[in-house]
Coordinates of C-alpha atoms and ligand atoms in Angstrom, one line a residue:
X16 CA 15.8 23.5 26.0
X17 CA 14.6 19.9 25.9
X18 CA 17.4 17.4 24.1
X19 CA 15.2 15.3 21.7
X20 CA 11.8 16.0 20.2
X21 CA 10.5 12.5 20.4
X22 CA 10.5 10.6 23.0
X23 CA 9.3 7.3 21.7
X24 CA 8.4 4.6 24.4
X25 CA 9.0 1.2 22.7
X26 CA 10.8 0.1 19.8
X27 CA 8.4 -2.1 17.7
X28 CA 7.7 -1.5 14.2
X29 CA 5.6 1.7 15.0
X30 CA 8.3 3.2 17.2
X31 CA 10.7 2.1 14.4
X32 CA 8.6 4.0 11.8
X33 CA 8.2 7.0 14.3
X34 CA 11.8 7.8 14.5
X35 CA 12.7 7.4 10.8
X36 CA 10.1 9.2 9.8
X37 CA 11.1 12.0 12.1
X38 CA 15.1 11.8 11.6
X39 CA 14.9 12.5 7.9
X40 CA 12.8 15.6 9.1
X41 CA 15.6 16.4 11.1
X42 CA 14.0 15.9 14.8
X43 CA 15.6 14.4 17.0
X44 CA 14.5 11.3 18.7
X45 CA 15.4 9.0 21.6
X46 CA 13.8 5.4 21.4
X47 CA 13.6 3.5 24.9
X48 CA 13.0 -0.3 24.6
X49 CA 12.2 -2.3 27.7
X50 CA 13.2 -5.4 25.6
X51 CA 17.2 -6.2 24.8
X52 CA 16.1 -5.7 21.3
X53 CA 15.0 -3.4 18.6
X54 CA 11.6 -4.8 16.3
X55 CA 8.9 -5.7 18.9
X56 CA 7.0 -8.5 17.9
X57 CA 8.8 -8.3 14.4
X58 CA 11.9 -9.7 16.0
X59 CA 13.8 -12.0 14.2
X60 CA 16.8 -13.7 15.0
X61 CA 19.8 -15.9 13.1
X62 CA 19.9 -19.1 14.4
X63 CA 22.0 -21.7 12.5
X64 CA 21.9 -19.5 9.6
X65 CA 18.1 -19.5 9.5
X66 CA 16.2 -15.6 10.3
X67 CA 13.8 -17.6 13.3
X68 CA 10.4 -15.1 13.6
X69 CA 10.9 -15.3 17.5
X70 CA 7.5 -14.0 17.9
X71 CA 5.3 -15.6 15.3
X72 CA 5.1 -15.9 11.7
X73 CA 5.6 -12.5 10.3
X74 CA 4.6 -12.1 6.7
X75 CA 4.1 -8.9 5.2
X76 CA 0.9 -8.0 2.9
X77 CA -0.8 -5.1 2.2
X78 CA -2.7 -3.9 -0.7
X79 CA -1.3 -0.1 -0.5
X80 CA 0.7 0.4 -2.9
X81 CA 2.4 3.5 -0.9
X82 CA 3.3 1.6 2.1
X83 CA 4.1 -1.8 -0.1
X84 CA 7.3 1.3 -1.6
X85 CA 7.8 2.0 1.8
X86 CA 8.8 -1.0 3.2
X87 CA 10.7 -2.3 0.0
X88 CA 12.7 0.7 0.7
X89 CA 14.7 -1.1 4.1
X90 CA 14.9 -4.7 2.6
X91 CA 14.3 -7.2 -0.7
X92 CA 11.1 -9.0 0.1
X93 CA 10.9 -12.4 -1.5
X94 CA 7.5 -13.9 -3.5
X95 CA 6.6 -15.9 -0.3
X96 CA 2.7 -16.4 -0.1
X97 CA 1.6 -18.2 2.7
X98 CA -0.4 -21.1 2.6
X99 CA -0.6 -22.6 6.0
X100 CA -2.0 -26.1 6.5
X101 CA -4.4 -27.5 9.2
X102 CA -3.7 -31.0 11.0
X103 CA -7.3 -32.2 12.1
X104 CA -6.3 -35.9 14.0
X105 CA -4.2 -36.0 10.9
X106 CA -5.9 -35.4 8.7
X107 CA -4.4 -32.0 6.8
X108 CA -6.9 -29.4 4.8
X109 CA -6.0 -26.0 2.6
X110 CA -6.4 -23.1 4.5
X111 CA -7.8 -20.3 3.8
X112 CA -11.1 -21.6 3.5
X113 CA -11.1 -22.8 -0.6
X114 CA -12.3 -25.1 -2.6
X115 CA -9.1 -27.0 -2.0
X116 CA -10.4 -27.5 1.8
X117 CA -14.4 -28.0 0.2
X118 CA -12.8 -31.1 -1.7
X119 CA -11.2 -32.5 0.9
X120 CA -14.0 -32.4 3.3
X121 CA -16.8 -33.1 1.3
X122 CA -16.0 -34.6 -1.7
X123 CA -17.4 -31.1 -4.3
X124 CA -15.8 -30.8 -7.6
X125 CA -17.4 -27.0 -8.7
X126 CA -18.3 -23.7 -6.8
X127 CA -21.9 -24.2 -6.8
X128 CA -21.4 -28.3 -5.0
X129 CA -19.7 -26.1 -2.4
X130 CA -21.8 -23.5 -1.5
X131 CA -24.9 -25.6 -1.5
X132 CA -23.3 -27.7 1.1
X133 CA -22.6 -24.4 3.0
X134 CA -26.1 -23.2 2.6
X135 CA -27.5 -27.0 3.9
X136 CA -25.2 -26.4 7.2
X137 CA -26.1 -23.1 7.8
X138 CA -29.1 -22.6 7.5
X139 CA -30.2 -22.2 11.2
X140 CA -28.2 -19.3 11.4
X141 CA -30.0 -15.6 11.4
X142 CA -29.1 -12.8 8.5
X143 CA -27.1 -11.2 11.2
X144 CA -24.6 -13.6 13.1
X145 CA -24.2 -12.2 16.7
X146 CA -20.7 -14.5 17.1
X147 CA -17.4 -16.0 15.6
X148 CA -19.8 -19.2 16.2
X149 CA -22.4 -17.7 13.7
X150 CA -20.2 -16.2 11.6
X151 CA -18.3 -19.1 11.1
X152 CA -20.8 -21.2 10.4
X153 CA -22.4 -19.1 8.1
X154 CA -19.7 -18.4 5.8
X155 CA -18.4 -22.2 5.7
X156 CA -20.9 -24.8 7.2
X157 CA -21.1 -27.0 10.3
X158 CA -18.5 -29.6 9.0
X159 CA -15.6 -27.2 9.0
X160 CA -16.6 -24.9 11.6
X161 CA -16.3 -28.3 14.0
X162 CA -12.8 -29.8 12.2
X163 CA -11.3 -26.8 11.8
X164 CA -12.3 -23.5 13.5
X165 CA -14.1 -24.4 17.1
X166 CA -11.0 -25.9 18.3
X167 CA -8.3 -23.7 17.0
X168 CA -10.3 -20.6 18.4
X169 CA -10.8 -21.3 21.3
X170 CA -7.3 -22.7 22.1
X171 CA -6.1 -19.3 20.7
X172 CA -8.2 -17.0 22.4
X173 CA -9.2 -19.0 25.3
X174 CA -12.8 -18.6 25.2
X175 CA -16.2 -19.8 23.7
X176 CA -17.0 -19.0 20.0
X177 CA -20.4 -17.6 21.4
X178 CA -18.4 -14.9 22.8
X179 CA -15.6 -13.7 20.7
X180 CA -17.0 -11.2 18.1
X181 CA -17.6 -12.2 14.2
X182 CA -14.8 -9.6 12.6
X183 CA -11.9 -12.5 14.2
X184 CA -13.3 -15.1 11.5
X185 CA -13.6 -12.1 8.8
X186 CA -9.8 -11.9 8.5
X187 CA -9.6 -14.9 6.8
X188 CA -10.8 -15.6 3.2
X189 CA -13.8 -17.7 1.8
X190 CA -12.9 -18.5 -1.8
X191 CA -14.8 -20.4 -3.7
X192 CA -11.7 -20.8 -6.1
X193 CA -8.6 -23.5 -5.8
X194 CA -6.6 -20.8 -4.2
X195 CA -4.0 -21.5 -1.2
X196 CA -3.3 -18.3 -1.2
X197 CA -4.1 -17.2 2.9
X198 CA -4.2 -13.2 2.0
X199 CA -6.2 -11.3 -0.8
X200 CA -3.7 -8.3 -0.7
X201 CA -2.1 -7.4 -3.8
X202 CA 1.2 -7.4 -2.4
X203 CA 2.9 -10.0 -0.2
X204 CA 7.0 -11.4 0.7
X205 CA 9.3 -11.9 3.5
X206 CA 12.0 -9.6 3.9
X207 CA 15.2 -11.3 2.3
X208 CA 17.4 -11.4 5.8
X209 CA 14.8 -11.2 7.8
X210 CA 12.4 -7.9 9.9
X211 CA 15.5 -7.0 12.6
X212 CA 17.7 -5.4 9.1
X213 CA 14.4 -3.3 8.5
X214 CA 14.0 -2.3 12.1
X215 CA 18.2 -1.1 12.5
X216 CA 17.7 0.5 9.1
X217 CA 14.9 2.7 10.4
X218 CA 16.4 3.2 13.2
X219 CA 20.0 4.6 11.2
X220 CA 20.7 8.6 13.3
X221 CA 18.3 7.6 16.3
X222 CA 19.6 7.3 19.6
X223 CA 18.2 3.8 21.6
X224 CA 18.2 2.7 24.9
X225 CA 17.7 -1.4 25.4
X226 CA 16.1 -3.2 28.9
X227 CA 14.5 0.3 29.9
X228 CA 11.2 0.3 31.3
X229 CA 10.0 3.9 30.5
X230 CA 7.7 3.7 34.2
X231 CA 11.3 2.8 36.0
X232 CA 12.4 6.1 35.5
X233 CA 9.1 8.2 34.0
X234 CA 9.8 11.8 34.8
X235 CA 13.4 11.5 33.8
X236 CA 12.1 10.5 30.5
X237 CA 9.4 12.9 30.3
X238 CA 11.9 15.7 31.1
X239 CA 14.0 14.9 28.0
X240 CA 12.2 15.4 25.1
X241 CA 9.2 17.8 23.9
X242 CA 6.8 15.3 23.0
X243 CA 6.6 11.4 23.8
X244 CA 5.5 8.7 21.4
X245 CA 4.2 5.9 23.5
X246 CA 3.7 2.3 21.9
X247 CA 3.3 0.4 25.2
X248 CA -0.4 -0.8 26.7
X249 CA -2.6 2.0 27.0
X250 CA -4.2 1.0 30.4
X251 CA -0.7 0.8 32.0
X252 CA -0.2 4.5 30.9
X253 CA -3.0 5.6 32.7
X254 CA -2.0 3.0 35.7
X255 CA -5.3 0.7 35.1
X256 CA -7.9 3.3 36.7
X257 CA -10.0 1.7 34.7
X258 CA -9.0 -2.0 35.7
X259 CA -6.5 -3.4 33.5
X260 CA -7.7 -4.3 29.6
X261 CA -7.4 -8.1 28.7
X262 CA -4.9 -9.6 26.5
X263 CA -4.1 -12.8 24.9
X264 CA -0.1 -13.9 25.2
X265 CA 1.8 -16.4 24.0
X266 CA 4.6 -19.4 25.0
X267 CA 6.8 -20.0 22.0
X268 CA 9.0 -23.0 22.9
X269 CA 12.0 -23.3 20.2
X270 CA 13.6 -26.8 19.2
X271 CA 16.9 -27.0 16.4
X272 CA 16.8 -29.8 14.7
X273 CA 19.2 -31.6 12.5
X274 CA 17.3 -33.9 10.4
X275 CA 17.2 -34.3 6.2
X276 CA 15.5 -32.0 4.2
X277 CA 13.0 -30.2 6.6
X278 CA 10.8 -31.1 9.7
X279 CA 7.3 -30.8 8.2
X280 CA 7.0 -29.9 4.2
X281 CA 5.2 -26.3 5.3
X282 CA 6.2 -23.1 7.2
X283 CA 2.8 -23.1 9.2
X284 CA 0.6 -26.0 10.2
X285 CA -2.5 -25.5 12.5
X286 CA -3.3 -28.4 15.0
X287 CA -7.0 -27.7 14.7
X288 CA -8.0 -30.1 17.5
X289 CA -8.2 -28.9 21.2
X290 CA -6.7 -31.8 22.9
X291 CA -3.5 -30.8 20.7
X292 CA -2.4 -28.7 23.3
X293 CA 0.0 -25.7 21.0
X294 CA -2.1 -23.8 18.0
X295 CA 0.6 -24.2 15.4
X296 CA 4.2 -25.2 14.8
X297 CA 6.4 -23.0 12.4
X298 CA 9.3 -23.9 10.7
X299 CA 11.4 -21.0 9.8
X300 CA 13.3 -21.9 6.7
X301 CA 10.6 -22.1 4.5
X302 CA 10.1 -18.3 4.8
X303 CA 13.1 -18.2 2.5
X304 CA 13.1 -21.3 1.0
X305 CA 16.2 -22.4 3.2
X306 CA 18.2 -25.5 2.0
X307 CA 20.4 -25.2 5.5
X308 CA 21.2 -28.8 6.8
X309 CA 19.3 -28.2 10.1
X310 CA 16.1 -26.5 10.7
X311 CA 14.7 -24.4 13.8
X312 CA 11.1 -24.5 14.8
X313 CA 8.3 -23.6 17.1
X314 CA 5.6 -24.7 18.7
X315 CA 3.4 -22.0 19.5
X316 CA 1.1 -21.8 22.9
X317 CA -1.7 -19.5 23.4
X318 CA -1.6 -18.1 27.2
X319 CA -4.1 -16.4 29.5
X320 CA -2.6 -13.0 29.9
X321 CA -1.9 -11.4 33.0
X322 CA 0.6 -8.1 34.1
X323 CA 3.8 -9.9 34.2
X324 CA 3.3 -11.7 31.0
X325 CA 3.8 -10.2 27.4
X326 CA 0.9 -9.0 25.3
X327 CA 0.5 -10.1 22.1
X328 CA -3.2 -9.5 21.2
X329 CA -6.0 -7.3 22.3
X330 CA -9.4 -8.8 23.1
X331 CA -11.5 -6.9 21.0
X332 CA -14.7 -8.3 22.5
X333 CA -17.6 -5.4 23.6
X334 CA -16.5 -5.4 27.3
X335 CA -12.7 -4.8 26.6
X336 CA -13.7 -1.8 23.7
X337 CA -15.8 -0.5 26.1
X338 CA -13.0 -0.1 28.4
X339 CA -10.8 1.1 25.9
X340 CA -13.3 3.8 24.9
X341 CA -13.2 5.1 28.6
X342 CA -9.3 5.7 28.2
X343 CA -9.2 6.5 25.3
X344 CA -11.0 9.3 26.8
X345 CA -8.2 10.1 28.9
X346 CA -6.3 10.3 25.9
X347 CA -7.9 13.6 24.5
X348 CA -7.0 15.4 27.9
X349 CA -3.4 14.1 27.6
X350 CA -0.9 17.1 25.9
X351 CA 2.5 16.1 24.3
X352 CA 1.9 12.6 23.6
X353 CA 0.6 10.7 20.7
X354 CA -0.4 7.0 21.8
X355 CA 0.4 4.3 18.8
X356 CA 0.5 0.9 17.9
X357 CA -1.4 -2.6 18.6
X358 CA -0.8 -1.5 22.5
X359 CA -1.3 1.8 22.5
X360 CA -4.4 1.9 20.5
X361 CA -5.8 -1.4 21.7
X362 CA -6.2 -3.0 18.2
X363 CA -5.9 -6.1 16.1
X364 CA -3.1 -4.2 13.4
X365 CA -1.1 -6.1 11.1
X366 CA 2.4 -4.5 9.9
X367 CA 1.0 -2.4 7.2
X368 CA -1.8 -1.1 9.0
X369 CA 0.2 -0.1 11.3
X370 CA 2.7 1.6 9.1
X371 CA -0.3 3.3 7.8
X372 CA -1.4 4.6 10.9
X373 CA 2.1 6.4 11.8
X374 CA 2.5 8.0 8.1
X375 CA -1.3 9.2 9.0
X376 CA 0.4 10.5 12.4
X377 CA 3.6 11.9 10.6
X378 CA 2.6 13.7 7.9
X379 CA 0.1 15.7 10.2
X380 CA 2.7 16.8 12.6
Ligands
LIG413 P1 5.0 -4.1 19.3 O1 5.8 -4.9 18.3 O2 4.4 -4.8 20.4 O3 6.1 -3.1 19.9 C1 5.8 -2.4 21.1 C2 7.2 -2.3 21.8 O4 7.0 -1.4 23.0 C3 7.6 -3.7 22.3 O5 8.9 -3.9 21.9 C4 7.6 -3.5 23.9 O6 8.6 -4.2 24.5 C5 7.8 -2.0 24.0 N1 7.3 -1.5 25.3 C6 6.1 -1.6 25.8 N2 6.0 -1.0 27.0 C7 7.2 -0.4 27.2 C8 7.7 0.4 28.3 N3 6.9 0.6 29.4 N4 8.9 0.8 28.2 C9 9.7 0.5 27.2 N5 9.3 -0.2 26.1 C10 8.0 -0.7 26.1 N6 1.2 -8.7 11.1 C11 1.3 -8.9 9.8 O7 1.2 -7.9 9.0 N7 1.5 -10.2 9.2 C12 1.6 -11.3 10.0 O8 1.8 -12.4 9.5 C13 1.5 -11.1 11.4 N8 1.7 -12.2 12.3 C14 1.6 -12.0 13.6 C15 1.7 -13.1 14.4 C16 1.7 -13.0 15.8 C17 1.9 -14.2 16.7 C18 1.5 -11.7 16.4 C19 1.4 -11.5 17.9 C20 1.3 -10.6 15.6 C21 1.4 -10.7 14.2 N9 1.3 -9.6 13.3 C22 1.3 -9.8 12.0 C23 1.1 -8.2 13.8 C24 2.4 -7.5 14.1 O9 3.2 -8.2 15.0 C25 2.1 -6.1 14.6 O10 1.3 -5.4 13.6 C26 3.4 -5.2 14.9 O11 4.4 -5.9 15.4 C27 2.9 -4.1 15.8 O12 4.0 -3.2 16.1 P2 3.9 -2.3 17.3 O13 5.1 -1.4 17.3 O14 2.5 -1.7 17.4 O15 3.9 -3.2 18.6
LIG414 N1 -8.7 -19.6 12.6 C1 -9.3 -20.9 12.8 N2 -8.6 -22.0 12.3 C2 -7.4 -21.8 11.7 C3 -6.9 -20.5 11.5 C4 -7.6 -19.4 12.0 O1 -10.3 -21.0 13.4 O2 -6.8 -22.9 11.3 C5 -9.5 -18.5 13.1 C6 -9.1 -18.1 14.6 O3 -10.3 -17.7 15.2 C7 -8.2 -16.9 14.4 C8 -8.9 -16.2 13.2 O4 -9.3 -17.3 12.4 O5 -8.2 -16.1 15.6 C9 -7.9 -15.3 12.5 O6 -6.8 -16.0 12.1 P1 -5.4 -15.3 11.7 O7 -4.6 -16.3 11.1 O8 -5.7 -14.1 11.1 O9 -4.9 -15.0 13.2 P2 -3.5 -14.4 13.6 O10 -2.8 -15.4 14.3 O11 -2.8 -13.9 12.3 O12 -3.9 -13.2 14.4

């Protein structure tokens, strides 16, 4: 007789999910977490009374109305939208793409000013763009492609426009509307107290084990539970017979400060321009409209990825998905394990995608 279930490897937001999904079934699961915390990248942490997203903004959206009841289930969310703001050489633009940022850099009043500025800068550009350079350029014109999107891109993914793929740019909204708003989602908020309440509330009846690595001690692990849930990179699993799949990681460097009022008037400004040498700085306490007298932020610093260094984001280009198909492969001949997650399943997910994807897993089981 085996003693849990679940094993789940890794106790980010789809581990998290995993076990409370399975608890209130009444399975019993062990989550192992090579981290000295629960949450994954969701992490966040109370530093002079302000929840600090220690890996990255974090704000929830989602236009599923199921999964927006789930999550209001562990936690308040606040009406937080984001708007973040880009610092080209100083001078600051409206993001998402709106016709807040069309005034600024051009000057048009209406809609139709706007896009015939667009269609002027982009018309070189084939029906089908092949690139995030294409893409880009087709959806918002030369001028802002330059200022605000070449520079920024390829800081954060370390690599030429021409050959990241188009969907990257897609995330974000063209609006020909004065609109701040950086999400179309119906639903949107920060959790009042921050994601690490969520994660220990999901986690309530599950047994956890911190600064494990589930490859120190594999067959011991194995050995304990029926079936293992495994959230960590995919190509590790299968001990990179493949060659290992690239990722994108990140330097956060953290700074308290204890000045008036607040550091920078925004929660997220982009520095747009390569020579700036971080993508963004955050400052916390505007996720919860924070009046503390100090304030804690970060400067964020996109870093080529290699094995001792976190992953944060896949690199969905053809090569990488290519190499994902072929272990994914190895996936179907696998028995007793269900691979999850942005790791697991090699892909750009945001929180409620990923939610999503374990309810899909769960109520299948
Ligand atoms: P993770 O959080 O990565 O959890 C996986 C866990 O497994 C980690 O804790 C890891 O330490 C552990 N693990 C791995 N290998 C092992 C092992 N061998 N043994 C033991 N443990 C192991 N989403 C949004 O919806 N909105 C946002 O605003 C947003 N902003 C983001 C900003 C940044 C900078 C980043 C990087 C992501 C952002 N996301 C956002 C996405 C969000 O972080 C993810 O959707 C979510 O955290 C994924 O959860 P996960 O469980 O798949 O992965
Ligand atoms: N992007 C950009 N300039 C910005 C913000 C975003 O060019 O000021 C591009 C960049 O290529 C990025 C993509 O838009 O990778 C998606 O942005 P998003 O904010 O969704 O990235 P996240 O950090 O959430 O993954």
């Amino acid at each position: 007789m085996k003693k849990f279930d679940y094993l789940i490897v890794g106790a980010g937001l789809f581990g998290c999910v995993f076990a409370n999904e399975m608890t209130r079934r009444g399975k019993k699961c062990l989550v192992i977490e090579k981290r000295n915390h629960i949450g994954g990248n969701i992490y966040t942490e109370n530093i002079e009374n302000i929840n600090v997203h220690k890996y990255g903004a974090h704000i929830f959206h989602t236009s599923n109305k199921k999964i927006w009841d789930y999550i209001n289930q562990f936690a308040d969310f606040n009406h937080y939208i984001n708007s973040p703001l880009a610092n080209y050489k100083g001078e600051i633009y409206n993001l998402p793409f709106n016709m807040n940022t069309f005034n600024k850099m051009w000057g048009v009043i209406t809609p139709a000013e706007a896009r015939e500025k667009i269609r002027e800068q982009s018309c070189q550009i084939e029906e089908h763009p092949k690139n995030l350079e294409e893409m880009a350029v087709s959806l918002v014109g030369k001028d802002i492609y330059e200022k605000l999107i070449e520079g920024y891109t390829e800081k954060q993914w370390g690599r030429n426009c021409k050959e990241l793929p188009p969907f990257i740019i897609k995330r974000l909204p063209v609006r020909f509307e004065y609109d701040n708003n950086y999400f179309n989602d119906i639903y949107q908020g920060i959790p009042i107290g921050g994601y690490t309440q969520i994660c220990e509330k999901m986690l309530e009846g599950t047994e956890v084990q911190l600064s494990v690595d589930y490859f120190d001690q594999k067959e011991h692990f194995d050995s304990l539970a029926k079936t293992v849930v495994y959230t960590g990179t995919i190509d590790r699993y299968f001990d990179y017979c493949y060659g290992p799949l690239q990722y994108r990681s990140i330097r956060f460097e953290n700074r308290i400060l204890n000045i008036p009022d607040n550091f920078q008037g925004n929660a997220v400004i982009n520095y747009t321009h390569r020579d700036i040498p971080y993508t963004r700085i955050i400052e916390h306490k505007h996720f919860e409209f924070g009046k503390q007298e100090k304030t804690v932020i970060s400067y964020e610093y996109s870093d080529e990825w290699n094995i001792d260094k976190e992953p944060y984001y896949p690199i969905n280009d053809t090569f990488n998905n290519d190499q994902y198909a072929k272990y994914s492969d190895l996936v179907e001949k696998e028995t007793n394990i269900i691979f999850g997650g942005r790791l697991g399943s090699y892909k750009y997910y945001d929180m409620d995608k990923v939610i999503e994807s374990v309810l899909n897993v769960t109520d299948n089981l």
